[in-house]
Coordinates of C-alpha atoms in Angstrom, one line a residue:
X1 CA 105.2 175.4 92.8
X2 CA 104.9 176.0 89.3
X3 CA 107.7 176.7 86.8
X4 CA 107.9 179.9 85.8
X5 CA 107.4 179.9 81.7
X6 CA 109.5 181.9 80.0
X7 CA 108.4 185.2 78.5
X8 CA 111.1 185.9 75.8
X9 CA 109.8 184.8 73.2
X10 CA 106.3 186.2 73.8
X11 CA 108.0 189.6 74.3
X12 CA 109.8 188.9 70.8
X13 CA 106.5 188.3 69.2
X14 CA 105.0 191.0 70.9
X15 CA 108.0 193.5 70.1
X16 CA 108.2 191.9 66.4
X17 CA 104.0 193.3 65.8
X18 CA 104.6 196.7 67.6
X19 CA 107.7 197.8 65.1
X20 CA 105.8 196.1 62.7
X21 CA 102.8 198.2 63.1
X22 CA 104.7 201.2 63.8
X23 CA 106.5 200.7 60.4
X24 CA 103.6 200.0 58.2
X25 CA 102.3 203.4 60.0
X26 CA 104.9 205.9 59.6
X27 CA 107.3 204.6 56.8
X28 CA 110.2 204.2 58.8
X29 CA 110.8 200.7 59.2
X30 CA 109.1 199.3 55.6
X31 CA 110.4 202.1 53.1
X32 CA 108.3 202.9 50.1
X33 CA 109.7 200.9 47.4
X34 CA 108.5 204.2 44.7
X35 CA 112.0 205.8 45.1
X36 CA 112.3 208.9 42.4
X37 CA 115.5 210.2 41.2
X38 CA 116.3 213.4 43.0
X39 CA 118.8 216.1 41.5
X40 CA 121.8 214.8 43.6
X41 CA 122.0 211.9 41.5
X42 CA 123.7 211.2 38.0
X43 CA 122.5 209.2 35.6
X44 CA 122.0 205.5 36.2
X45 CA 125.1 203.7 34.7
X46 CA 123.1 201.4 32.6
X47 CA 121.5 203.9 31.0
X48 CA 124.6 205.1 28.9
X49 CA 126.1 201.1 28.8
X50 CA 122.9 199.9 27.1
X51 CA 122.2 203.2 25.1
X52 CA 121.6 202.2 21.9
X53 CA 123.1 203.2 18.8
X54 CA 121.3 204.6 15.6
X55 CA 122.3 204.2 12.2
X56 CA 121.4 207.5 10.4
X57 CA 120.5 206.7 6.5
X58 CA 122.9 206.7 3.7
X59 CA 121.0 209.3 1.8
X60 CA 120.0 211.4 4.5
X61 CA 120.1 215.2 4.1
X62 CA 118.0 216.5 7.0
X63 CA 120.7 215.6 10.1
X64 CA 120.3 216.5 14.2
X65 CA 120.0 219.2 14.9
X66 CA 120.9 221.8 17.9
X67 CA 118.3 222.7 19.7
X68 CA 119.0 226.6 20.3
X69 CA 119.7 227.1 17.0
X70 CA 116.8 225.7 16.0
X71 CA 115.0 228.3 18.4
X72 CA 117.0 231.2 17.2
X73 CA 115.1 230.6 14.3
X74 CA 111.6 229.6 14.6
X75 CA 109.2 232.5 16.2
X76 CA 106.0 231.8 18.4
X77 CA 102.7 232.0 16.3
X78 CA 99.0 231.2 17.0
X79 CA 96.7 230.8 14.1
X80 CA 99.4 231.9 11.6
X81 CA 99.9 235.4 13.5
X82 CA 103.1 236.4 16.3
X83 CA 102.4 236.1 19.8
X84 CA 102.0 239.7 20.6
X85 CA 104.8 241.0 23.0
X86 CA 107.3 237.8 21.7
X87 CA 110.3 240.9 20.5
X88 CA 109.3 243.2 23.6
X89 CA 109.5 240.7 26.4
X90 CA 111.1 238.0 25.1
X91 CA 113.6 239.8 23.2
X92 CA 113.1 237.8 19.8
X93 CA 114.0 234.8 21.3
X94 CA 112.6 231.4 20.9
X95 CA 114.8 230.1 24.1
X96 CA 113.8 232.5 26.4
X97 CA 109.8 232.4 25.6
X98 CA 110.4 229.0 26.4
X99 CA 112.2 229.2 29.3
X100 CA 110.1 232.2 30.9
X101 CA 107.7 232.0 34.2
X102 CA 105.2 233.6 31.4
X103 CA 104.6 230.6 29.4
X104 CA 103.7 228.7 32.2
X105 CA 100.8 231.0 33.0
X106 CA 99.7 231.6 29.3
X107 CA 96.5 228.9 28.7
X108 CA 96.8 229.7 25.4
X109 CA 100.5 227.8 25.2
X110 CA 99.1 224.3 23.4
X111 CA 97.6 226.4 20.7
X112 CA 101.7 227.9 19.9
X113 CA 103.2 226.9 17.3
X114 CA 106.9 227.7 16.5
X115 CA 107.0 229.3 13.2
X116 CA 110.2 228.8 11.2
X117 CA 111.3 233.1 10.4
X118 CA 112.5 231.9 7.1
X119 CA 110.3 230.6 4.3
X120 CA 110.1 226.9 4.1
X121 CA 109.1 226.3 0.8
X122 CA 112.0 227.2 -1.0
X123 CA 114.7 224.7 -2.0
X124 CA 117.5 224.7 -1.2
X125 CA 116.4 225.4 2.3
X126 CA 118.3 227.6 4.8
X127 CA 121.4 226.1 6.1
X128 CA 120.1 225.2 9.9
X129 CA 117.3 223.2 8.5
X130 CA 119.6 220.9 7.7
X131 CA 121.2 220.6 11.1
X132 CA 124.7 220.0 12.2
X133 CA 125.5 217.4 9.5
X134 CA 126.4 213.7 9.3
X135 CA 128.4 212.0 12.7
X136 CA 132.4 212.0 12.9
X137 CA 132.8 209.1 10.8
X138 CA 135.4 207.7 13.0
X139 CA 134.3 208.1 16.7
X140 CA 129.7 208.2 15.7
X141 CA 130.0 211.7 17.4
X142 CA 126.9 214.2 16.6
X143 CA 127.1 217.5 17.1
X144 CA 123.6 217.8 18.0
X145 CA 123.1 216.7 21.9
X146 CA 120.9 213.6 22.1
X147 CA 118.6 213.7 25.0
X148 CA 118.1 211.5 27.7
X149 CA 115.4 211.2 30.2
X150 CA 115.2 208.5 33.1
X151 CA 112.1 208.2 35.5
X152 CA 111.4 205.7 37.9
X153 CA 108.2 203.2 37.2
X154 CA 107.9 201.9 40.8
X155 CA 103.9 203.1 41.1
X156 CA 103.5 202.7 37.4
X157 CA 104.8 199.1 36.6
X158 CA 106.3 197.7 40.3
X159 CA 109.7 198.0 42.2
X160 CA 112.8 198.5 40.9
X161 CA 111.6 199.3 37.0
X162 CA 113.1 202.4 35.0
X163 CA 112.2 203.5 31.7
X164 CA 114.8 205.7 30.1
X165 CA 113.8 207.5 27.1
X166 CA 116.3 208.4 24.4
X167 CA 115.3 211.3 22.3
X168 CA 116.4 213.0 19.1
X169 CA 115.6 216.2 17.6
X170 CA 116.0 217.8 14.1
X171 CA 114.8 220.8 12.4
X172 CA 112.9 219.1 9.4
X173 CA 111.0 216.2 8.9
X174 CA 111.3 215.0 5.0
X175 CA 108.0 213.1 4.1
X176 CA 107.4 210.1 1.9
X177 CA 106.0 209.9 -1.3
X178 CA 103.0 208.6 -2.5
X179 CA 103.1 208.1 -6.4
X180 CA 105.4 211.4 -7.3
X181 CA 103.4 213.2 -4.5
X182 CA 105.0 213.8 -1.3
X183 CA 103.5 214.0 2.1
X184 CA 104.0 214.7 5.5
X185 CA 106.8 217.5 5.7
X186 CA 107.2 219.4 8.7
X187 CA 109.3 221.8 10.7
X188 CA 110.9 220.6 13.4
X189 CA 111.1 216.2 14.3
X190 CA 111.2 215.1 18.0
X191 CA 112.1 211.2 17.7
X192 CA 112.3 208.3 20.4
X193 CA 113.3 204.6 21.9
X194 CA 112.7 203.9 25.4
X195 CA 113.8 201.3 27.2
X196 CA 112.5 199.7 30.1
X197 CA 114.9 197.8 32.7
X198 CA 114.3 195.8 35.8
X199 CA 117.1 196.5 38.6
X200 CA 119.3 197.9 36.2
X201 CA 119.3 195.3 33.5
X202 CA 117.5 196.0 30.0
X203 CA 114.4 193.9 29.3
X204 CA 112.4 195.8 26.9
X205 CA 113.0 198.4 23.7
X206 CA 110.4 200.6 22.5
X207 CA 111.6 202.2 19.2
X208 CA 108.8 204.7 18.0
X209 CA 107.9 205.9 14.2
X210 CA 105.4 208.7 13.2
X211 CA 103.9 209.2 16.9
X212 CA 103.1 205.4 17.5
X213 CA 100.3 206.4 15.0
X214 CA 100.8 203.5 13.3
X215 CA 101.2 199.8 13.4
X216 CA 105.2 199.4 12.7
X217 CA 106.0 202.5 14.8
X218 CA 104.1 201.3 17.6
X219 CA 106.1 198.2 18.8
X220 CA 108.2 197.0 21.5
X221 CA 110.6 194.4 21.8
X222 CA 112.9 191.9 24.0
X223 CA 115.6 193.6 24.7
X224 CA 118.0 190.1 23.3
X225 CA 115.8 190.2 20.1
X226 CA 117.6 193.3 18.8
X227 CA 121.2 193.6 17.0
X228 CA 124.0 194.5 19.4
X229 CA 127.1 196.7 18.5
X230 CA 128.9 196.2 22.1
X231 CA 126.3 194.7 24.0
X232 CA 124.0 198.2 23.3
X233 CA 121.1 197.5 20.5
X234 CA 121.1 199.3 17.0
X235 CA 117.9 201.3 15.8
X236 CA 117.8 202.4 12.6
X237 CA 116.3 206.0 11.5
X238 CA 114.5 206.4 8.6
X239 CA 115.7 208.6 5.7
X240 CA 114.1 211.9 5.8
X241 CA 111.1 211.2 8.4
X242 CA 113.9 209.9 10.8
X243 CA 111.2 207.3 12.4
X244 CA 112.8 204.5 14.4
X245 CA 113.0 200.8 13.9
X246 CA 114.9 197.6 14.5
X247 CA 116.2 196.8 11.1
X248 CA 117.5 197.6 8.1
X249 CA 115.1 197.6 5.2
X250 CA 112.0 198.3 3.8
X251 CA 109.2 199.6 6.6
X252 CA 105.9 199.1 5.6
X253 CA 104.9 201.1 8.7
X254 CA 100.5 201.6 7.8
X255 CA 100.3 198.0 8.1
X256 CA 98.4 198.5 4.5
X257 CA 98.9 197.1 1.3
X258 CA 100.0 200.1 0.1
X259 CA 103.2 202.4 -1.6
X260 CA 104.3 204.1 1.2
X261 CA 107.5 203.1 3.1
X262 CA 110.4 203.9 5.1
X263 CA 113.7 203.5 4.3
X264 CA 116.3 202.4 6.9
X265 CA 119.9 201.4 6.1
X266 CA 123.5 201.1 8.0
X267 CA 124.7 204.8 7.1
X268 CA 126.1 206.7 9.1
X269 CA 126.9 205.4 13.2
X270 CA 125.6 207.6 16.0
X271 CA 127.0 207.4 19.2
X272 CA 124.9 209.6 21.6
X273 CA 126.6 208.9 24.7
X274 CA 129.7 211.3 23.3
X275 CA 127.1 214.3 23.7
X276 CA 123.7 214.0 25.2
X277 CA 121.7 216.5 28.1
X278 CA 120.2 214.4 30.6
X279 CA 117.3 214.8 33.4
X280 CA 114.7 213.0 35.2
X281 CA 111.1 213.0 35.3
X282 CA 108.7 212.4 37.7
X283 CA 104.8 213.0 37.9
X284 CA 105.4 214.8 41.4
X285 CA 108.7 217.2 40.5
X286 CA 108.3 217.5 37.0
X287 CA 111.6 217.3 34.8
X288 CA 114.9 218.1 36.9
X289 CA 118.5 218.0 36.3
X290 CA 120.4 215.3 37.2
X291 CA 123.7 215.9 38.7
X292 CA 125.9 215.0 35.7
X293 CA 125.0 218.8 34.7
X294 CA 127.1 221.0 37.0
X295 CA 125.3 223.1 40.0
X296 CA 126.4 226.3 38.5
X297 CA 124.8 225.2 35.1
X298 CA 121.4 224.7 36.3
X299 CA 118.8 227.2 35.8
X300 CA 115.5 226.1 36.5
X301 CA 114.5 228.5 33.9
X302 CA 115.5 226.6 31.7
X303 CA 113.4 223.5 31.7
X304 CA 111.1 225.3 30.4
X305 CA 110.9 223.6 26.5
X306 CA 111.1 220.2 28.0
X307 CA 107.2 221.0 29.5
X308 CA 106.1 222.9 26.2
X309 CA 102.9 221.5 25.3
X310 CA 103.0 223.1 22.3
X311 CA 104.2 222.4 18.5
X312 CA 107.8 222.8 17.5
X313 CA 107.4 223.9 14.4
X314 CA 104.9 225.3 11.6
X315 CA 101.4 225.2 11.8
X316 CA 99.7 223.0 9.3
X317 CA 98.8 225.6 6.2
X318 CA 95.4 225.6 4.2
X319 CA 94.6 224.0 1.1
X320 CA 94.6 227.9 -0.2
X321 CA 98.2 228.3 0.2
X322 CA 99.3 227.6 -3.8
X323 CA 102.1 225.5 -1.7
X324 CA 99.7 223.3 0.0
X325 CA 98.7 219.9 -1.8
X326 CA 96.6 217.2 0.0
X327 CA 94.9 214.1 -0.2
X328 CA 91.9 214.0 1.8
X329 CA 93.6 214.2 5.4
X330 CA 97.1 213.7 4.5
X331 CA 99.0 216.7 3.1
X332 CA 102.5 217.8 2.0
X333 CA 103.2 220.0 5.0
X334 CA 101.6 219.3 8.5
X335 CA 101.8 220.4 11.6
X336 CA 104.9 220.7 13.5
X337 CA 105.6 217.8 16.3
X338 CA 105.0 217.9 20.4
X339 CA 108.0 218.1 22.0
X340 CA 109.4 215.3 24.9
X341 CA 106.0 216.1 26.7
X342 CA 104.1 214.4 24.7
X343 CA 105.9 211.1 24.9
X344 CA 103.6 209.4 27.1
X345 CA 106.8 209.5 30.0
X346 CA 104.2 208.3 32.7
X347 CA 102.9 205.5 30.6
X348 CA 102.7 201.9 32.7
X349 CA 102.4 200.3 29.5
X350 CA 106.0 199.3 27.2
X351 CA 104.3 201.1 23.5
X352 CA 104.1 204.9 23.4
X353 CA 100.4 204.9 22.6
X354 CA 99.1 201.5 23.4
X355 CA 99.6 198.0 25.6
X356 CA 101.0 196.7 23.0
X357 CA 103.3 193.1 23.7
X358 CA 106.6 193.0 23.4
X359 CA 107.7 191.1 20.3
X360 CA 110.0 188.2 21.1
X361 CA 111.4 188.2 16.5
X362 CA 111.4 190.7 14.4
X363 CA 109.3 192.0 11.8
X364 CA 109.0 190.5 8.7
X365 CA 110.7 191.8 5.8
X366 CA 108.5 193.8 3.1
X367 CA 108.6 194.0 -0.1
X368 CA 107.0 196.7 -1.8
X369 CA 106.9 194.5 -5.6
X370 CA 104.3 192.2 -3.4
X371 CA 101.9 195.2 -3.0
X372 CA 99.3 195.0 -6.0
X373 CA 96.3 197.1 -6.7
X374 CA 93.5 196.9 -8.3
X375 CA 92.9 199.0 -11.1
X376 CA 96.5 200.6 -11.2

């Protein structure tokens, strides 16, 4: 007779393939590792204990701002005329065109521009272009929320990656000059970092300047390169354009050899984890709460400016207006920025607006006495 061979460990193997199979089928037994946050959740810890800080320039007179005041003041305009309806229906209100089901139906919503009521040429401007004024000089508390948005990079870069994007709004945008001409003033300045971490720890920083439009404020870096105030990283905002960088200094953001720069300096501390809104952002759900903001407090209807494709502020006037100076493209006032939608929030990539490589120094100082030209 025979011995009977065993048949355990063939049943094991067999077993093992069928739950295996069945998994790799359904879901059940090998979860998808693209997890997105869901309402129910607060905001990853890390994202407030590596928040960084921003040092607001010395000289700066255009400070945060709030958001709904800056909406109780601006108006809805295409081609330089009112949205028709915008005092009927919406009651006069920037917040509630916004926020209503309407505006999410209109195809004629990227073409809006949010047109300051008040006249923008004349100095001194009115008070709530300004904003809210300098932080508490004692704790770095604005008065203006910062904004925070988290999403989850599992399809875009691989498992357990998160970009959380820190964002900062004011109601004007100074520009630069360019020998005793100034350029680039605007209603309205939607600024960013992101940073990118792996299983909760930080591993890259993103700060941006003029739209990643340019060389300098198109960068990312490791995160250890950075300075650290309490383990979180310092960016610096520029005076007046309030573009983002890692250093103090002169920013010779064109990349060209030429007299246009900006400005960064240790002025005044901002802490944005003392007040900041927070949500998350996915490509399937759009932008939700996340559960730091009370049940009662969310209205769905109220998302709506956070999808706005739209400008936040004036439209970019004609050479004909006697206020209007320009050289060739560039001109004293442009158009008003996108809002967080336009932050490339989906990107796979680390830079807002290219692949760029993460810098492991960084940038060289400038120094604009070094910038010669020929003929001047």
């Amino acid at each position: 007779m025979k011995p009977i061979k065993p048949i355990h460990s063939h049943l094991c193997l067999i077993t093992y393939l069928i739950l295996c199979t069945i998994g790799y089928t359904t879901g059940f037994v090998t979860p998808d590792p693209h997890v997105d946050f869901t309402p129910n959740q607060t905001l990853p810890t890390y994202a407030l204990t590596y928040a960084p800080f921003v040092y607001l320039h010395s000289q700066e007179i255009f400070w945060p701002a709030e958001m709904i005041t800056h909406l109780s003041n601006v108006q809805p305009e295409i081609n330089f005329s009112i949205v028709p309806g915008f005092d009927s229906t919406f009651g006069g209100n920037g917040e509630t065109y916004l926020g209503a089901d309407q505006l999410s139906n209109s195809s004629r919503q990227s073409s809006v521009y949010l047109t300051s009521k008040s006249n923008v040429f004349k100095e001194p401007k009115d008070p709530w272009m300004y904003g809210v004024g300098p932080p508490d000089p004692s704790s770095g508390r604005s008065n203006a929320s910062a904004f925070i948005i988290a999403m989850d990079k599992s399809q875009q870069v691989g498992p357990g990656w998160v970009d959380v994007f820190y964002l900062f709004f004011y109601s004007y945008n100074q520009g630069n000059y360019f020998y005793n001409n100034r350029f680039g003033d605007h209603v309205a300045d939607w600024e960013h970092t992101m940073i990118r971490f792996k299983d909760g720890q930080p591993i890259y920083i993103a700060p941006e300047a003029h739209g990643g439009e340019v060389v300098l404020g198109d960068s990312a870096f490791n995160f250890n390169v950075l300075e650290k105030l309490k383990d979180r990283p310092i960016i610096y905002a520029a005076n007046g354009t309030h573009g983002m960088y890692p250093q103090p200094g002169t920013q010779n953001y064109t990349g060209l050899p030429i007299p246009v720069f900006d400005q960064t300096d240790k002025g005044h501390l901002w802490d944005l984890t003392l007040n900041y809104q927070a949500y998350f952002y996915s490509n399937e759900a759009g932008f939700s709460y996340t559960a730091d903001t009370p049940t009662s407090a969310q209205d769905p209807n109220k998302l709506g400016w956070l999808e706005f494709p739209g400008y936040w502020g004036d439209q970019k006037y004609p050479v004909t207006n006697p206020h209007q100076t320009c050289l060739a493209s560039e001109c004293f006032y442009e158009d008003g920025p996108l809002g967080p939608q336009s932050k490339s929030l989906s990107r796979g990539y680390i830079c807002s607006s290219s692949d760029c490589k993460p810098e492991d120094h960084l940038p060289a100082s400038v120094y604009p006495f070094l910038f010669f030209f020929i003929g001047c």
